[in-house]
Amino acid sequence: MLKMKFTSTLTLAFLHLALAHGASVQVQAGYHVIYSYSGTTPPTELTSLIQQGLVGGILLFGDNVDDNLPSHVANWQSSYKASATYAGSPLLIMTDQEGGQVRRLPGGPTSSEKAIGMSSTPESAAKQAGSQAASALGAYNMNTNLAPVLDVFRTPGDFDDQYGRSYSDNATLAGLCSAAFVTAQQSAGYIATAKHFPGLGSASSSQNTDEVPVTLNASIDEIRAVDEVPYVSAIAAGLDMVMPSWALYPDFDDQYPAGLSQKWIQEELRGRLGFKGVTISDAIEAGGLKAFGEDTNRAVLAVGAGMDIILAAAQNATQGQAIVGALADALTAGSLKQSDFDASTNRILALRESLGTNKSVGFM
Ligand SMILES: *[C@@H]1O[C@H](CO)[C@@H](O)[C@H](O)[C@H]1NC(C)=O
Ligand SMILES: *[C@@H]1O[C@H](CO)[C@@H](O)[C@H](O)[C@H]1NC(C)=O
Ligand SMILES: *[C@@H]1O[C@H](CO)[C@@H](O)[C@H](O)[C@H]1NC(C)=O
């Protein structure tokens, strides 16, 4: 994505004008929310929500996938493009195509991250996996992968290692593999997402933020010396997106999980590590966030902390709609700062625009 700097700069100038003169607060909020649904028949209201500009993208799960999915995706993009709310760039259509056991689409990568890290040529295996993920996404007209996992596992059988989701317990090696995957997938034209920042590598097998609140006691020194190492490599490779985790890391922020934490997102990720891309949340309905109210409240907290995109992953279009409404209300009421939100919108739209200019697939 580095090669697109020139286009992005022009785009930003254009979008500032477009935002200033046009998009309603609801439409602007829509760019920030990814919807989901269940089964192989998309709900009819989804197309109408897309045409109204209230959808930023769609997350697909395994149960959404059949032979008709590529034409559903093409129809969403063309309905959006034909609508009055079209922002000049495609919707973000995404899934989790990590490799090994965690694949929502037919096709590669068939090797797990663990197998890649243990192979005799890990970097070239990771590069091949990035290309395979790109091909799998392309076959379904998708443009965004919620992968790779950058977590550096600690103990055999722990949270990441139990499903082979971590390249290595060697942070340097995990970094080399992460950067190779990101470079291969992004140069083929598909957005990559590094997760789960700053890392779930020290979580035990039962510490699953989808289900329960998770506290990880690793010191900030250890987190920087181990867990963040692959982020340094992936950011240097031009990484597009980062997904912060829902775990609490009390040594750095004892109040908010990383994805709701201004300290993690703004001070550490953007400040210390210099990340300039887009942040996307993990599933907003996760059990790990039960102390933080309804999904709508969590979304406003996350955006206030610096999260650009909210993943409404409950497979229910109403959830995404409710979050768009809550973000719009918070902007109108002034509880979210408009200038910060504009900057966030510009990051998202610049990333989307890069699909239109340099990434042929997923733009119709
Ligand atoms: C970790 O991986 C790097 C890169 O492959 C390698 O140079 C280093 O020796 C490894 N460290 C250990 C302790 O195995
Ligand atoms: C983490 O630290 C807290 C507070 O000191 C403690 O209650 C908890 O047991 C620790 N967790 C682990 C897994 O060590
Ligand atoms: C869909 O989400 C909305 C908003 O979060 C919720 O009120 C509703 O109960 C959900 N419906 C189903 C069928 O899960």
XYZ file of C-alpha atoms and ligand atoms in Angstrom:
406
model
C 0.000 0.000 0.000
C 3.020 2.267 0.289
C 3.013 2.735 -3.461
C -0.377 4.442 -3.232
C 0.694 7.460 -1.215
C 0.101 9.890 -4.071
C -3.440 8.706 -4.739
C -4.257 8.662 -1.041
C -3.186 12.258 -0.622
C -5.449 13.375 -3.449
C -8.221 11.233 -2.056
C -7.908 12.776 1.385
C -8.191 16.279 0.000
C -11.271 15.245 -1.972
C -12.882 13.462 0.969
C -12.429 16.370 3.318
C -14.471 18.404 0.847
C -17.000 15.634 0.348
C -17.480 15.253 4.099
C -17.716 18.955 4.671
C -20.346 19.462 2.006
C -22.380 16.319 1.953
C -22.547 13.159 3.964
C -25.103 13.211 6.754
C -23.901 12.201 10.181
C -25.663 8.827 9.727
C -23.896 8.176 6.424
C -20.569 9.184 7.931
C -21.171 6.794 10.860
C -22.021 4.065 8.338
C -18.444 4.006 7.009
C -17.339 2.843 10.473
C -19.551 -0.228 10.883
C -19.219 -3.751 9.450
C -22.425 -5.826 9.384
C -23.037 -9.580 9.468
C -25.942 -11.983 8.959
C -26.571 -15.703 9.231
C -27.162 -18.339 6.565
C -26.779 -18.323 2.801
C -29.642 -15.914 2.022
C -28.672 -12.311 2.830
C -31.484 -10.395 4.564
C -33.314 -8.190 2.060
C -32.926 -5.099 4.264
C -29.148 -5.301 3.844
C -29.322 -3.997 0.259
C -31.548 -1.145 1.345
C -29.172 -0.256 4.215
C -26.274 -0.317 1.730
C -28.113 2.003 -0.645
C -28.819 4.405 2.230
C -25.071 4.523 2.947
C -25.412 2.978 6.400
C -23.073 0.013 5.782
C -19.270 0.202 5.787
C -18.787 -3.422 4.896
C -19.829 -6.990 5.591
C -18.157 -9.782 7.561
C -18.822 -13.268 6.181
C -18.765 -16.458 8.250
C -18.568 -20.096 7.140
C -22.360 -20.485 7.274
C -22.739 -17.622 4.752
C -20.591 -19.361 2.157
C -22.074 -21.157 -0.835
C -21.740 -20.896 -4.618
C -24.068 -17.886 -4.701
C -21.961 -15.776 -2.353
C -19.720 -14.212 -5.068
C -22.792 -12.864 -6.867
C -24.297 -11.549 -3.588
C -21.055 -9.646 -2.998
C -21.040 -8.308 -6.567
C -24.667 -7.204 -6.160
C -23.920 -5.335 -2.915
C -21.050 -3.481 -4.561
C -23.060 -2.574 -7.647
C -26.145 -1.506 -5.635
C -23.890 0.688 -3.547
C -22.080 2.104 -6.552
C -25.404 3.002 -8.183
C -26.762 4.704 -5.053
C -26.742 8.398 -4.199
C -24.677 7.638 -1.080
C -21.737 6.056 -2.949
C -18.449 7.372 -1.506
C -16.374 6.558 -4.590
C -14.845 3.390 -3.153
C -16.016 -0.160 -2.456
C -17.516 -1.642 0.693
C -15.052 -3.677 2.761
C -16.042 -7.327 2.324
C -14.138 -9.475 4.777
C -13.689 -12.844 6.430
C -11.254 -14.790 8.641
C -9.014 -16.703 6.223
C -6.104 -17.312 8.582
C -5.011 -20.754 7.384
C -5.107 -24.268 8.787
C -8.221 -24.822 10.901
C -9.371 -21.191 10.755
C -10.633 -20.739 7.203
C -14.139 -19.607 6.260
C -13.657 -20.067 2.502
C -12.677 -23.076 0.428
C -9.052 -22.842 -0.719
C -5.837 -21.926 1.062
C -3.850 -21.379 3.080
C -4.161 -25.020 4.123
C -1.094 -24.791 6.371
C -1.613 -23.410 9.863
C 0.584 -20.553 11.027
C 2.263 -22.989 13.401
C 3.122 -25.361 10.531
C 4.509 -22.403 8.568
C 6.683 -21.285 11.501
C 8.001 -24.831 11.954
C 8.717 -25.453 8.268
C 12.281 -25.486 6.930
C 11.647 -22.225 5.014
C 9.183 -20.247 7.169
C 9.355 -16.928 5.331
C 8.702 -18.389 1.910
C 5.938 -20.584 3.357
C 4.313 -17.467 4.887
C 4.629 -15.627 1.582
C 2.924 -18.510 -0.198
C 0.149 -18.516 2.438
C -0.444 -14.784 1.847
C -0.821 -15.435 -1.889
C -3.157 -18.368 -1.243
C -5.332 -16.257 1.060
C -5.529 -13.588 -1.674
C -6.709 -16.193 -4.199
C -9.337 -17.556 -1.807
C -10.715 -14.050 -1.146
C -10.674 -13.183 -4.850
C -12.760 -16.228 -5.753
C -15.551 -14.782 -3.568
C -15.131 -11.118 -4.609
C -13.922 -10.228 -1.117
C -11.255 -7.597 -0.543
C -10.248 -7.860 3.122
C -8.796 -10.593 5.345
C -8.976 -10.527 9.153
C -5.556 -12.207 9.188
C -2.717 -12.858 9.886
C -2.504 -13.623 13.627
C 0.657 -11.987 15.022
C 0.326 -13.447 18.542
C 3.541 -14.996 19.927
C 2.454 -18.096 21.849
C 4.095 -18.985 25.183
C 3.156 -22.570 26.089
C 2.225 -25.574 23.929
C -1.590 -25.888 23.844
C -2.310 -22.326 25.033
C -4.991 -20.037 23.511
C -3.257 -19.573 20.152
C -1.204 -22.730 19.993
C -4.139 -25.104 20.567
C -5.370 -24.368 17.026
C -1.945 -23.702 15.483
C -2.750 -19.982 15.134
C 0.667 -18.634 16.207
C 3.697 -18.786 13.898
C 6.129 -19.262 16.751
C 7.099 -18.690 20.365
C 10.116 -16.946 18.840
C 8.985 -13.335 18.376
C 11.592 -12.578 15.703
C 10.511 -15.540 13.614
C 6.834 -14.664 14.104
C 7.679 -11.166 12.844
C 9.435 -12.436 9.711
C 6.460 -14.680 8.868
C 3.907 -11.945 9.615
C 5.645 -9.446 7.347
C 5.981 -12.024 4.537
C 2.253 -12.899 4.696
C 1.177 -9.239 4.804
C 3.430 -8.257 1.897
C 2.281 -11.137 -0.298
C -1.438 -10.665 0.365
C -1.433 -6.867 0.114
C 0.668 -6.764 -3.042
C -1.924 -9.057 -4.633
C -4.484 -6.334 -3.817
C -6.145 -7.512 -0.597
C -6.256 -5.735 2.753
C -4.520 -7.606 5.604
C -5.324 -7.242 9.321
C -2.808 -7.985 12.064
C -4.428 -9.307 15.232
C -4.847 -9.301 18.223
C -2.843 -6.214 19.307
C -0.766 -6.101 21.487
C -1.064 -9.893 21.574
C -3.001 -12.801 23.023
C 0.096 -15.003 23.022
C 0.231 -15.155 26.820
C -3.431 -16.251 27.139
C -4.195 -19.772 28.353
C -6.476 -22.110 26.409
C -9.504 -21.034 28.474
C -8.820 -17.290 28.204
C -11.043 -16.591 25.179
C -12.200 -12.960 24.946
C -15.155 -14.051 22.747
C -16.547 -15.748 25.852
C -15.169 -14.205 29.056
C -13.246 -11.173 30.336
C -9.514 -11.907 30.030
C -6.737 -10.262 32.060
C -3.149 -10.804 30.925
C -0.546 -9.964 33.538
C 2.516 -9.768 31.286
C 4.511 -6.616 32.085
C 4.668 -3.814 29.541
C 8.403 -4.570 29.195
C 7.645 -8.171 28.253
C 4.832 -7.120 25.913
C 7.182 -4.752 24.096
C 10.069 -7.234 24.008
C 7.942 -10.176 22.827
C 4.346 -9.530 21.729
C 4.906 -6.284 19.849
C 7.934 -7.516 17.876
C 5.836 -8.874 14.955
C 3.929 -5.537 14.807
C 7.186 -3.680 14.240
C 7.920 -6.008 11.287
C 4.396 -5.892 9.837
C 4.098 -2.100 10.174
C 7.465 -1.712 8.414
C 6.020 -3.903 5.628
C 3.150 -1.407 5.134
C 0.407 -3.177 7.093
C -3.125 -1.912 6.265
C -5.154 -2.741 9.396
C -4.713 -3.719 13.057
C -7.301 -5.438 15.268
C -6.725 -4.647 18.960
C -7.634 -7.412 21.417
C -10.372 -7.342 24.037
C -7.960 -8.458 26.797
C -7.039 -6.223 29.721
C -3.295 -5.669 30.249
C -3.198 -4.022 33.688
C 0.497 -3.203 33.678
C -0.150 -0.613 30.932
C -3.879 0.208 31.287
C -5.685 -1.287 34.279
C -9.077 0.139 33.310
C -9.757 -0.597 29.655
C -9.155 -3.644 27.436
C -6.798 -2.779 24.548
C -9.628 -2.222 22.038
C -11.341 0.300 24.336
C -8.093 1.899 25.451
C -6.837 5.249 24.266
C -3.463 4.368 25.804
C -3.102 1.196 23.734
C -4.529 2.519 20.472
C -3.221 6.065 20.458
C -0.126 6.106 22.685
C 1.270 2.670 21.982
C 0.059 1.612 18.509
C -0.072 4.965 16.736
C 2.415 6.832 18.928
C 5.229 4.480 19.896
C 4.899 1.992 17.015
C 4.011 4.617 14.398
C 1.041 2.782 12.861
C -0.805 5.042 10.403
C -3.376 2.611 9.015
C -6.903 1.631 10.066
C -7.917 0.002 13.359
C -10.800 -2.490 13.366
C -12.423 -3.977 16.445
C -12.897 -7.619 17.271
C -16.566 -8.733 17.640
C -18.263 -5.945 19.609
C -20.711 -8.384 21.244
C -17.821 -10.417 22.782
C -18.431 -11.836 26.258
C -15.086 -10.358 27.285
C -16.682 -6.884 27.274
C -19.633 -7.653 29.524
C -18.569 -4.977 32.012
C -18.972 -2.293 29.325
C -22.712 -2.284 28.650
C -24.666 -2.819 25.450
C -23.004 -3.201 22.042
C -23.941 0.402 21.227
C -22.235 1.710 24.371
C -19.142 -0.409 23.692
C -18.960 0.918 20.127
C -19.045 4.542 21.287
C -16.344 3.765 23.885
C -14.163 2.036 21.278
C -14.481 4.858 18.749
C -13.783 7.402 21.489
C -10.566 5.500 22.273
C -9.472 5.653 18.617
C -11.030 2.576 16.992
C -11.836 3.331 13.348
C -14.119 0.400 12.463
C -16.559 -1.576 14.615
C -17.253 -5.225 13.824
C -20.942 -6.016 14.429
C -20.390 -9.771 14.266
C -23.574 -11.117 15.884
C -24.935 -12.163 12.456
C -27.885 -9.820 12.785
C -28.236 -6.713 10.582
C -30.139 -4.900 13.349
C -26.986 -4.881 15.450
C -25.027 -2.915 12.817
C -27.922 -0.502 12.333
C -28.143 0.147 16.091
C -24.408 0.881 16.249
C -24.557 3.309 13.316
C -27.384 5.116 15.127
C -25.440 5.235 18.395
C -22.310 6.650 16.725
C -24.379 9.273 14.907
C -26.124 10.246 18.166
C -22.795 10.488 20.020
C -21.415 12.762 17.287
C -24.501 14.962 17.358
C -24.407 15.152 21.159
C -20.685 15.962 21.111
C -19.636 12.934 23.182
C -17.529 11.870 20.186
C -15.278 14.602 18.830
C -16.136 15.467 15.217
C -12.560 16.335 14.174
C -11.218 12.993 15.447
C -14.086 11.181 13.737
C -13.375 12.996 10.449
C -9.726 11.908 10.617
C -10.853 8.346 11.283
C -13.322 8.472 8.366
C -10.554 9.703 6.110
C -8.305 6.784 7.093
C -11.079 4.308 6.237
C -11.996 5.947 2.935
C -8.337 6.254 1.881
C -7.902 2.526 2.471
C -11.077 1.775 0.497
C -9.966 4.078 -2.298
C -6.706 2.144 -2.587
C -8.840 -0.868 -3.577
C -10.407 1.132 -6.382
C -7.161 2.391 -7.835
C -4.701 -0.426 -7.293
C -6.657 -3.467 -6.204
C -8.718 -4.723 -9.095
C -10.751 -7.401 -7.358
C -13.605 -6.402 -5.106
C -14.274 -3.202 -7.020
C -17.144 -3.521 -9.440
C 14.478 -16.914 16.527
O 14.293 -16.800 15.139
C 15.303 -16.053 14.488
C 14.853 -15.877 13.036
O 14.616 -17.098 12.426
C 16.617 -16.768 14.636
O 17.638 -16.035 14.019
C 16.921 -16.958 16.119
O 18.074 -17.734 16.261
C 15.769 -17.632 16.822
N 16.009 -17.615 18.254
C 16.004 -18.711 18.966
C 16.237 -18.535 20.428
O 15.790 -19.824 18.477
C -3.041 -11.510 37.446
O -2.901 -10.536 38.457
C -4.051 -10.425 39.296
C -3.852 -9.233 40.209
O -2.583 -9.297 40.800
C -4.280 -11.737 40.039
O -5.462 -11.646 40.797
C -4.421 -12.860 39.016
O -4.502 -14.111 39.668
C -3.237 -12.881 38.035
N -3.500 -13.866 37.011
C -2.623 -14.798 36.665
C -3.040 -15.741 35.594
O -1.521 -14.890 37.205
C -30.356 -8.425 16.769
O -29.632 -7.359 17.386
C -30.468 -6.443 18.074
C -29.597 -5.271 18.476
O -28.418 -5.696 19.087
C -31.149 -7.154 19.214
O -31.991 -6.267 19.911
C -31.965 -8.323 18.670
O -32.488 -9.061 19.734
C -31.105 -9.234 17.808
N -31.940 -10.221 17.161
C -31.618 -11.498 17.104
C -32.548 -12.386 16.361
O -30.592 -11.934 17.632
